Amino acid sequence: MNDESDLPHHDHPAPHPDRSGPGGDGPEPRDGRSGPRDEERLYRLQRRLADFAAARDWAPYHTPKNLAVALSVEAAELVEIFQWLTPEQSARVMEQPESAHRVADEVADVLAYLLQFCEVLGVDVLDALAAKIERNELRFPVTDGQGLNRHSSE
């Protein structure tokens, strides 16, 4: 791959993690908490993404900058689905099979690029998220004012 015509041309270079085959064990009950099996599954999917890119010699293109840009594009594609919906319509988007599939596809793309970004930079995504939640719990303690629904942007 030396000239621009040799660059991989694709809308979605990473496979959509599915629930079948290696790395996809099927759905697990969700209770809002992850366990060791979820962590193992996440890391297996991250490894599959890295292997997928390596097998296609995409490593030179998977720089932090390029992956951050691709992540932003995919997030924008997710936002686009909701762009002109009312709050009520957006809450029902998963009720329609076509829009539910589009949302799931874009979520998969966002997660795929985020996992690849973390892989390239050596960020443990679960540790980073746990640390961020802990900081937010300290920053936004539950108080007697619980239920005021104030957000940090207010």
Coordinates of N, CA and C in Angstrom, one line a residue, residues 55-147:
A55 N -4.5 -8.2 10.1 CA -4.6 -9.1 8.9 C -4.8 -8.3 7.6
R56 N -5.2 -7.1 7.7 CA -5.4 -6.3 6.5 C -4.4 -5.2 6.3
D57 N -3.3 -5.3 7.2 CA -2.3 -4.3 7.1 C -2.8 -2.9 7.3
W58 N -3.7 -2.7 8.2 CA -4.3 -1.4 8.4 C -3.6 -0.6 9.6
A59 N -2.6 -1.3 10.2 CA -2.0 -0.7 11.4 C -1.4 0.7 11.1
P60 N -0.8 0.9 9.9 CA -0.3 2.3 9.6 C -1.3 3.4 9.6
Y61 N -2.6 3.0 9.4 CA -3.7 4.0 9.3 C -4.4 4.1 10.7
H62 N -4.1 3.1 11.6 CA -4.8 3.2 12.9 C -4.0 3.9 13.9
T63 N -3.7 5.2 13.6 CA -3.0 6.1 14.5 C -4.1 6.7 15.5
P64 N -3.6 7.2 16.6 CA -4.6 7.8 17.5 C -5.4 8.9 16.9
K65 N -4.8 9.7 16.1 CA -5.5 10.8 15.4 C -6.6 10.2 14.5
N66 N -6.2 9.3 13.6 CA -7.2 8.7 12.6 C -8.3 8.0 13.3
L67 N -8.0 7.2 14.4 CA -9.0 6.5 15.1 C -10.0 7.5 15.9
A68 N -9.4 8.6 16.4 CA -10.3 9.6 17.1 C -11.2 10.2 16.1
V69 N -10.7 10.5 14.9 CA -11.5 11.1 13.8 C -12.6 10.2 13.4
A70 N -12.2 8.9 13.2 CA -13.2 7.9 12.8 C -14.3 7.7 13.9
L71 N -13.9 7.7 15.1 CA -14.8 7.6 16.2 C -15.8 8.8 16.2
S72 N -15.3 10.0 16.0 CA -16.1 11.1 15.9 C -17.1 11.0 14.8
V73 N -16.7 10.6 13.6 CA -17.6 10.4 12.5 C -18.7 9.4 12.8
E74 N -18.3 8.3 13.4 CA -19.3 7.3 13.7 C -20.3 7.8 14.8
A75 N -19.8 8.5 15.8 CA -20.7 9.1 16.8 C -21.6 10.1 16.1
A76 N -21.2 10.9 15.1 CA -22.0 11.8 14.4 C -23.1 11.0 13.6
E77 N -22.8 9.8 13.1 CA -23.7 9.0 12.4 C -24.8 8.5 13.3
L78 N -24.4 8.2 14.6 CA -25.4 7.9 15.6 C -26.3 9.1 15.9
V79 N -25.7 10.2 16.1 CA -26.5 11.4 16.4 C -27.5 11.7 15.2
E80 N -27.0 11.5 14.0 CA -27.9 11.8 12.8 C -29.2 11.1 12.9
I81 N -29.2 9.9 13.4 CA -30.5 9.1 13.5 C -31.5 9.8 14.3
F82 N -31.0 10.5 15.3 CA -31.9 11.2 16.3 C -32.1 12.7 16.0
Q83 N -31.4 13.2 15.0 CA -31.3 14.7 14.7 C -32.7 15.4 14.8
W84 N -33.6 14.9 14.0 CA -34.9 15.7 13.9 C -36.1 15.0 14.7
L85 N -35.8 14.1 15.5 CA -36.8 13.4 16.3 C -37.2 14.2 17.5
T86 N -38.4 14.1 17.9 CA -38.8 14.7 19.2 C -38.3 13.8 20.3
P87 N -38.3 14.3 21.5 CA -37.8 13.5 22.6 C -38.7 12.2 22.7
E88 N -39.9 12.3 22.5 CA -40.8 11.1 22.5 C -40.5 10.1 21.4
Q89 N -40.2 10.6 20.2 CA -39.8 9.7 19.1 C -38.5 9.1 19.4
S90 N -37.6 9.8 19.9 CA -36.2 9.3 20.2 C -36.3 8.2 21.3
A91 N -37.2 8.3 22.2 CA -37.4 7.3 23.3 C -38.0 6.0 22.7
R92 N -38.6 6.0 21.5 CA -39.2 4.8 20.9 C -38.4 4.3 19.7
V93 N -37.2 4.8 19.5 CA -36.5 4.5 18.3 C -36.2 3.0 18.2
M94 N -36.1 2.3 19.3 CA -35.8 0.8 19.2 C -37.0 0.0 19.0
E95 N -38.2 0.6 18.9 CA -39.4 -0.2 18.7 C -39.6 -0.6 17.2
Q96 N -38.9 0.2 16.3 CA -39.0 -0.1 14.9 C -37.8 -0.9 14.5
P97 N -37.9 -2.1 13.8 CA -36.8 -2.9 13.5 C -35.7 -2.2 12.6
E98 N -36.1 -1.4 11.7 CA -35.1 -0.7 10.8 C -34.3 0.3 11.6
S99 N -35.0 1.1 12.4 CA -34.2 2.1 13.1 C -33.4 1.5 14.3
A100 N -34.0 0.4 14.9 CA -33.2 -0.3 15.9 C -31.9 -0.9 15.3
H101 N -32.0 -1.4 14.1 CA -30.8 -2.0 13.5 C -29.8 -0.9 13.2
R102 N -30.3 0.2 12.7 CA -29.4 1.4 12.4 C -28.7 1.8 13.7
V103 N -29.4 2.0 14.8 CA -28.8 2.4 16.1 C -27.8 1.4 16.5
A104 N -28.2 0.1 16.5 CA -27.2 -0.9 17.0 C -26.0 -0.9 16.1
D105 N -26.1 -0.8 14.8 CA -24.9 -0.7 13.9 C -24.0 0.4 14.3
E106 N -24.6 1.6 14.5 CA -23.8 2.8 14.8 C -23.1 2.7 16.2
V107 N -23.9 2.1 17.1 CA -23.3 1.9 18.5 C -22.1 0.9 18.3
A108 N -22.3 -0.1 17.5 CA -21.2 -1.1 17.3 C -20.0 -0.4 16.7
D109 N -20.2 0.5 15.7 CA -19.1 1.3 15.1 C -18.4 2.2 16.1
V110 N -19.2 2.9 16.9 CA -18.6 3.8 17.9 C -17.7 2.9 18.9
L111 N -18.3 1.8 19.4 CA -17.6 1.0 20.3 C -16.3 0.4 19.7
A112 N -16.4 -0.1 18.4 CA -15.3 -0.7 17.7 C -14.1 0.3 17.6
Y113 N -14.4 1.6 17.2 CA -13.4 2.5 17.1 C -12.8 3.0 18.5
L114 N -13.7 3.0 19.5 CA -13.2 3.4 20.8 C -12.3 2.3 21.3
L115 N -12.7 1.0 21.1 CA -11.8 -0.1 21.6 C -10.5 -0.1 20.8
Q116 N -10.5 0.2 19.5 CA -9.3 0.2 18.8 C -8.4 1.4 19.2
F117 N -9.0 2.5 19.5 CA -8.3 3.7 20.0 C -7.6 3.4 21.3
C118 N -8.3 2.7 22.2 CA -7.8 2.3 23.5 C -6.7 1.3 23.3
E119 N -6.8 0.4 22.4 CA -5.8 -0.6 22.2 C -4.5 0.1 21.7
V120 N -4.6 1.0 20.8 CA -3.4 1.7 20.2 C -2.7 2.5 21.3
L121 N -3.4 3.1 22.2 CA -2.8 4.0 23.2 C -2.6 3.3 24.5
G122 N -3.0 2.0 24.6 CA -2.8 1.3 25.9 C -3.7 1.7 27.0
V123 N -4.9 2.2 26.7 CA -5.8 2.6 27.7 C -6.7 1.4 28.0
D124 N -6.8 1.0 29.3 CA -7.7 0.0 29.7 C -9.1 0.6 29.8
V125 N -10.0 0.3 28.9 CA -11.3 1.0 28.8 C -12.1 0.8 30.1
L126 N -12.1 -0.3 30.6 CA -12.9 -0.6 31.9 C -12.3 0.1 33.1
D127 N -11.0 0.1 33.2 CA -10.3 0.9 34.3 C -10.6 2.4 34.2
A128 N -10.5 2.9 32.9 CA -10.7 4.3 32.7 C -12.1 4.7 33.1
L129 N -13.1 3.8 32.7 CA -14.5 4.1 33.0 C -14.8 4.1 34.5
A130 N -14.2 3.0 35.1 CA -14.4 2.9 36.6 C -13.8 4.1 37.3
A131 N -12.7 4.6 36.9 CA -12.0 5.7 37.5 C -12.9 7.0 37.3
K132 N -13.4 7.1 36.1 CA -14.2 8.3 35.8 C -15.5 8.3 36.6
I133 N -16.1 7.1 36.7 CA -17.4 7.1 37.6 C -17.1 7.4 39.0
E134 N -15.9 6.9 39.5 CA -15.5 7.3 40.9 C -15.3 8.8 41.1
R135 N -14.7 9.4 40.1 CA -14.5 10.9 40.2 C -15.8 11.6 40.1
N136 N -16.7 11.1 39.3 CA -18.0 11.8 39.2 C -18.9 11.6 40.5
E137 N -18.7 10.4 41.1 CA -19.4 10.2 42.4 C -18.9 11.2 43.4
L138 N -17.7 11.5 43.4 CA -17.1 12.5 44.4 C -17.5 13.9 44.0
R139 N -17.5 14.1 42.7 CA -17.9 15.5 42.2 C -19.4 15.8 42.4
F140 N -20.2 14.8 42.2 CA -21.7 15.0 42.3 C -22.2 14.0 43.3
P141 N -22.0 14.3 44.6 CA -22.5 13.5 45.7 C -24.0 13.5 45.8
V142 N -24.6 12.4 46.2 CA -26.0 12.4 46.5 C -26.3 13.2 47.7
T143 N -27.2 14.2 47.6 CA -27.5 15.1 48.8 C -29.0 15.1 49.0
D144 N -29.4 15.9 50.0 CA -30.8 16.1 50.3 C -31.5 16.7 49.0
G145 N -30.7 17.3 48.2 CA -31.3 17.9 47.0 C -31.5 16.8 45.9
Q146 N -31.4 15.6 46.2 CA -31.6 14.5 45.2 C -32.9 14.7 44.5
G147 N -32.9 14.5 43.3 CA -34.2 14.7 42.5 C -34.3 16.1 41.9

